[in-house]
Amino acid sequence: MSKEIWNLIPAKRQAMYLSQCPGHPTRVFRWLALASVLSSAGCSAAATDNPSLALEATDFSQAESAVVQDYRVGIVASRLSLAEQAGQMVQGEVLNILSDIAGGYNPVTELNLGSILSGGDGLPKDNSPTGWSELYDQMQRYAIASSSHIPVLYGIDAVHGHNAVLGSTIFPHNVGVGASRNPILASEAATITAREVAATGLDWTFAPCLAVTRDDRWGRTYESYGEAPQLQELLVSPVVLGLQGTTMQGTRVVATAKHFIGDGGTQWGTGYPKPTTPGSTNAEVRQIDRGNVQMDLDSLKQIHGKGYVEAVRAGVGTVMVSFSSVNGVKMSAYGDLILNYLKGHPSKGGLGFAGFVVSDWNAVEELPIDGVQDPLALYKEQVILAINAGIDLLMVEGKIGNQYKYALAHQFIQEAVRDGKISRDRINDAVARILRIKAQAGLFEKFDSAGHPKPSVKRLRENLAADFGSAPHRDVARQAVRESLVLLKNDAETLPLRAAKYDTIYVAGKNAHNLGAQCGGWTHGWQGQDGNAAKTPADHTILEGIEALGRKNNMRVVYSESADFPPDPQAASHRRGVVVAVIGEHPYAEFFGDSNDLSLDAADRATLGKLYKLKLPVVTVMVSARPAIVTDELRNWHAFVAAWLPGTQGEGVADVLAGDYDFSGKLPITWPRSMSQIPINVGDGQHGLFEYGSGLRYEVPSGEQSAMQ
Ligand code: BGC
Ligand code: BGC
């Protein structure tokens, strides 16, 4: 975080950050600066007086120094055959691997695969921390049994908590984190995410997403902290540090800055595949996701690049390259931006990124190669193009013909080196980068020669598992929910919901009692899960939060999803009721959410219509991944709260509705008046329904003029 950004934070909040790092007023700076110092000094485990960082120093006091790591990496790398090197550069998808193994062939052992991922739906049958630990240990035994004996780096999308696993603590999606503008809290949430990932054994998360979302029609809007690069500048290093600490091991994991670069800046109508793309089916056609960014490179870096500067400074271990294109060039083939800018030396204008670069999911197959028809020949050329553009690890899934792509990629890399199409230097560089991150993540010390985790590793994992989804973790999530809420309207002090004012709260709407909707996509599966099938007792819906508030403050809470309330005998004489409508979107991920109609759906409109007839004050709580078009409805709402995708602790919403806490969130995205205003972004001269940075409070603290917008 630069001094400039720090100065934009309101004084009261600055004081709060400082109070969370007691002792020195400069501690926040020192803490945020630590990683850049450490990574530029090539140091890994540091003695620090920061309490949260001290934790990992004690966890892994035997962590190797950078010099020892480099030495080890050098020794390991120099012993590898070309086949073993090629294996290190391929990441296989776990369900493919398991099905290959069921057929009698073990690709992890035979190919020396460098990495494994669980895609959004790559879950073990036993989707508990134990089930994941067993799967992880099994994969490591296979890796250690390979000719190189090198462990795999196992990655997953833990993007708002360890969100694939049942019973995990799920935090607000990034759009809500952007609304909170609280780097310390974001960092704490990241630390807890890392602890829950480490509790299941896994080493690596494909987070944080640094997208700067510039068009609300994009289905990945909620994965972004917001539309202004200041938000990425504010939040990215604390989150990377929260995930990785300074060691990437013990209670921490390896992080990923994604999707490099410009993923949030694509233009509507340029999505990929297009209807004209050979072989694409209608279901696959995307309107804006994976599309093209049209912009000069300086502006690209100014708008979409700030987060990468921060992430690299914070020592991020990996960067994932975007599916999207810049000025018509697919990012997975954009050597100038990957090799010269991202990995380039700072003296030549580069960011000096020393970790490794991973492709996105089968992104390599989207690279255009002229005149090659045969699918295998085409795939080979695509692999060569991507590696020569600077991609170190290929994320692959599925088959071509009857062969898994990990086997094909492994074969093609070797052939290309023999044919002189990929240089030995490029391979050596890629493998050294991958091994260095493995060393920093402590992988070379975690297992015995049979591939079993060592006793100290097991013990740490068991301790972390005992804390998985624990009350202290959920308390932080609840705070994150409270701070993510944005109050956009509150006429006549409709809120807070106090007993002195109301005796009955009527709750309605499809998202009031819907854990899946409030968690959104990338939760218990790639597309998320509408409804309460994945709900565990410690997960609370917004309705449950309001019910608890009613019990506490002696107010009646009556719920009907569709607002079909039974006639109330007291209603005529007794007008002390209030309506809370919890409406919004269904869960989705990626291009499934591309849409040029962000108006309320029929179910929400029907619910609202019935609620208006009650002639009581209406509080609307919007549970959505992005703004909706509500210009016509707004006049019927007395209060309006944007709750984004809050995650598992819905009671955080009730905390603020009750007035136990004040609102503090501010819009991270301009709220448009109509679809025709989109794209609309701060500073472009348009005026939305609510401007970027809007957010009311119950009480406006005095002396707070310099609020960060
Ligand atoms: C997404 C990435 C994700 C990867 C692995 C891709 O489709 O774009 O964000 O990390 O899949 O699930
Ligand atoms: C996977 C996701 C991935 C997506 C890419 C899905 O099948 O589960 O992880 O991001 O495919 O299209």
PDB file of C-alpha atoms and ligand atoms in Angstrom, residues 117-120 157 206 220 223 258-259 290 320 323 360-361 395 522 590, ligand 1:
ATOM      1  CA  LEU A 117      -5.774 -29.193  -9.429  1.00  0.00           C
ATOM      2  CA  SER A 118      -9.271 -29.682  -8.234  1.00  0.00           C
ATOM      3  CA  GLY A 119     -11.448 -27.693 -10.611  1.00  0.00           C
ATOM      4  CA  GLY A 120     -14.652 -26.161  -9.324  1.00  0.00           C
ATOM      5  CA  ASP A 157      -9.969 -22.196  -6.083  1.00  0.00           C
ATOM      6  CA  PHE A 206      -5.958 -19.772  -7.189  1.00  0.00           C
ATOM      7  CA  ARG A 220     -17.252 -12.551 -13.002  1.00  0.00           C
ATOM      8  CA  GLU A 223     -14.685 -11.844  -8.227  1.00  0.00           C
ATOM      9  CA  LYS A 258      -5.141 -13.809 -11.543  1.00  0.00           C
ATOM     10  CA  HIS A 259      -6.039 -13.321 -14.358  1.00  0.00           C
ATOM     11  CA  ARG A 290     -12.775 -14.336 -22.135  1.00  0.00           C
ATOM     12  CA  MET A 320      -2.410 -17.116 -13.688  1.00  0.00           C
ATOM     13  CA  PHE A 323      -8.233 -16.370 -21.031  1.00  0.00           C
ATOM     14  CA  ASP A 360      -5.901 -20.931 -17.117  1.00  0.00           C
ATOM     15  CA  TRP A 361      -8.050 -24.051 -17.568  1.00  0.00           C
ATOM     16  CA  MET A 395      -3.436 -26.338 -16.525  1.00  0.00           C
ATOM     17  CA  TRP A 522     -17.523 -20.962  -6.536  1.00  0.00           C
ATOM     18  CA  GLU A 590     -17.819 -17.278 -15.116  1.00  0.00           C
TER      19      GLU A 590
HETATM   20  C1  BGC B   1     -11.021 -19.971 -14.127  1.00  0.00           C
HETATM   21  C2  BGC B   1      -9.976 -19.725 -13.073  1.00  0.00           C
HETATM   22  C3  BGC B   1      -9.843 -20.916 -12.180  1.00  0.00           C
HETATM   23  C4  BGC B   1      -9.591 -22.158 -12.990  1.00  0.00           C
HETATM   24  C5  BGC B   1      -9.502 -23.409 -12.155  1.00  0.00           C
HETATM   25  C6  BGC B   1     -10.840 -21.279 -14.820  1.00  0.00           C
HETATM   26  O1  BGC B   1     -11.920 -21.551 -15.636  1.00  0.00           O
HETATM   27  O2  BGC B   1     -10.985 -18.929 -15.074  1.00  0.00           O
HETATM   28  O3  BGC B   1     -10.293 -18.583 -12.339  1.00  0.00           O
HETATM   29  O4  BGC B   1      -8.809 -20.705 -11.246  1.00  0.00           O
HETATM   30  O5  BGC B   1     -10.623 -22.329 -13.919  1.00  0.00           O
HETATM   31  O6  BGC B   1     -10.715 -23.780 -11.649  1.00  0.00           O
END
